[in-house]
Amino acid sequence: MPRITFIAADGAETVVDAGEGDSLMQVARAHNVDGILAECGGEMMCSTCHVYVEGDWLDRTGPADEDERDMLDFAPCEITDASRLSCQVKITDDMDGLVVRLPERQV
Amino acid sequence: MSLAPVNDSVTVHRLIDDPYPVYAQMRTHTPVVQVPSVKRTMLTKAEDCRMVKDNPALFSSNDPTTPMEKAFEAHTLMRKDGEEHLRERNAMMPTFSPRNLKTIWGPMYERYAAEYLDRLPRGEVVDLFPTLAGPLAARILAECMGIPDASDEQMQFWSQALIDGAGNFGWFDEPFERVARANKEMNRVIEANAERVKAAPDQSALSVMLNAEDPIPWSQIVANIKIAIGGGINEPRDALLTIIYGLLSNPGQLEEIRASGNWSAAFEEGVRWVAPIQASSRLVLEDTEIRGCDIPKGTVVMTIQASANHDEDVYENGHLYDALRKSQPHQSFGSGPHHCMGTHMARMTVGRLLLPILFERFPNMRLENPEDVVWRGFGFRGPINMPVRLN
């Protein structure tokens, strides 16, 4: 089971075990990780599940594609190359140890 | 386990006039409660409302007991689940793409906002409901939908007729007769514009749906446009008026927002404080349990967003407008597959564009008698007047 660390804007860390095949957003919601709203439930319609993928992990998750980047434009916090909508990141077994940071706010 | 308690004392009139104290009582004493006057089991806690919206397999939107189908002369996507809902929704999505919002609807809205603000007289008391909030919401919607020749008055009449028809739970004649008239007019305008956008496609909803590679049926194209008309005017209108009220009755907050430029915070707080859509219904498909109460299959539960947004578990002093509040999630745009399609449009047009323009243009705008403002509505809620002195 891949282990994933969410780091909140204030530095608080939450470490959870993820089910393979779930999206990163589903993992966060299932473990009540604060700071992931996911208003639309994973349809890539709302941009309220924004995360920053830490360091080299972006090689595993891949960057946001064009549609996702367009949607990220609606997120209120700074968008960087590490920005992803967590509903679009599917958890695979090679993501054990993945670390993502959460923005200060989602709306 | 037992069924949810019954609250016989709450009347529809009470809910229309002043629902918040009722919901506060319910949250404390009976968070899951059967309310015979509306024939629904109300859910008033944030956690329960979100759970229902996020679980469409158990809580279906396909509630056959509402007057909506008669009012819209169609089974609309609002009352569908799963693939069918998604297909009809996605048909309209391209119109609201981030790119279109930025390059087409945003600039167009700014032009209209300037034009409508130009008409407002200075130094006088003006009611912003009929002079700004209603017509401006109607205008941008007519453009987005691809029926630009529909007048502001027509759009607002149709919208209200659809709302009153869909909410006509008493099955009275007048609202259905009125919406039947509105449907005739809408059908005519939509058909005429269909010819136009077939010849000259654009990014409007009508054009995008009609000119798609694999279009949805014409009946559903028309139904989608009507859903947008029924749902796309009152929300931005009521949100705007609510925010204006909130800021003008809290001048300290207004000053801070002006200084920070964080008008989005003022917007989010307004829609949290008085959710333009206060309640939604879902049909329970299997026997279940919520907060220790048995909820039998066939029950219609009503998520009360208005109440979820004031939930003491989530907010401190939720009954107060506080634009400087630490950002908190609210449920005014719903969640799950029926998450409001106009969310980004509303956040952009009302929150980021109109509020700064309005308060810059009239820096000394005043609400002289806040007690003159009348609030109304159970399903939909907002101020029905906003008399301000513009300066």
Short mmCIF file of C-alpha atoms in Angstrom, two decimals, chain A residues 29 36-41 43-48 66-67 70-74 104-107, chain B residues 50 54 86 89 93 98-99 101-102 262 268 327 329-330 333-337 339 343-344 347 352:
data_model
loop_
_atom_site.label_atom_id
_atom_site.label_comp_id
_atom_site.label_asym_id
_atom_site.label_seq_id
_atom_site.Cartn_x
_atom_site.Cartn_y
_atom_site.Cartn_z
CA ARG A 29 -10.96 12.76 1.38
CA ILE A 36 -8.69 19.31 -0.02
CA LEU A 37 -12.23 20.44 -0.79
CA ALA A 38 -12.89 18.51 -4.00
CA GLU A 39 -16.25 20.17 -4.50
CA CYS A 40 -17.01 18.45 -7.79
CA GLY A 41 -16.04 14.99 -6.57
CA GLU A 43 -14.76 15.45 -12.45
CA MET A 44 -12.10 18.13 -12.98
CA MET A 45 -14.72 20.81 -12.89
CA CYS A 46 -13.85 22.78 -9.81
CA SER A 47 -10.12 23.24 -9.05
CA THR A 48 -10.58 22.84 -5.29
CA GLU A 66 -3.37 21.25 -20.89
CA ASP A 67 -6.99 20.83 -19.73
CA ASP A 70 -6.63 25.52 -17.73
CA MET A 71 -8.72 24.43 -14.78
CA LEU A 72 -5.89 25.20 -12.37
CA ASP A 73 -6.14 28.80 -13.52
CA PHE A 74 -9.19 29.04 -11.28
CA GLU A 104 -3.13 27.91 1.80
CA ARG A 105 -6.67 27.82 0.45
CA GLN A 106 -8.75 26.22 -2.29
CA VAL A 107 -11.31 28.98 -2.94
CA ARG B 50 -21.93 16.79 1.98
CA ASP B 54 -21.19 12.95 -2.69
CA LEU B 86 -22.98 13.52 -17.33
CA ARG B 89 -23.93 18.25 -18.62
CA MET B 93 -19.33 22.36 -20.54
CA PRO B 98 -11.62 28.43 -18.35
CA ARG B 99 -10.42 29.81 -21.68
CA LEU B 101 -14.45 32.59 -19.37
CA LYS B 102 -11.19 34.47 -19.62
CA ASN B 262 -9.48 40.38 -1.84
CA GLU B 268 -17.32 33.56 -0.83
CA SER B 327 -11.34 30.78 4.58
CA PRO B 329 -15.43 25.54 2.87
CA HIS B 330 -19.12 26.16 2.23
CA PHE B 333 -22.24 25.42 -5.01
CA GLY B 334 -23.04 21.89 -3.89
CA SER B 335 -20.68 19.00 -4.44
CA GLY B 336 -20.52 15.78 -6.37
CA PRO B 337 -21.74 15.30 -9.94
CA HIS B 339 -21.74 20.66 -8.51
CA THR B 343 -19.44 28.30 -10.12
CA HIS B 344 -16.45 29.69 -11.98
CA ARG B 347 -16.78 33.65 -8.88
CA ARG B 352 -13.49 39.31 -9.23
#
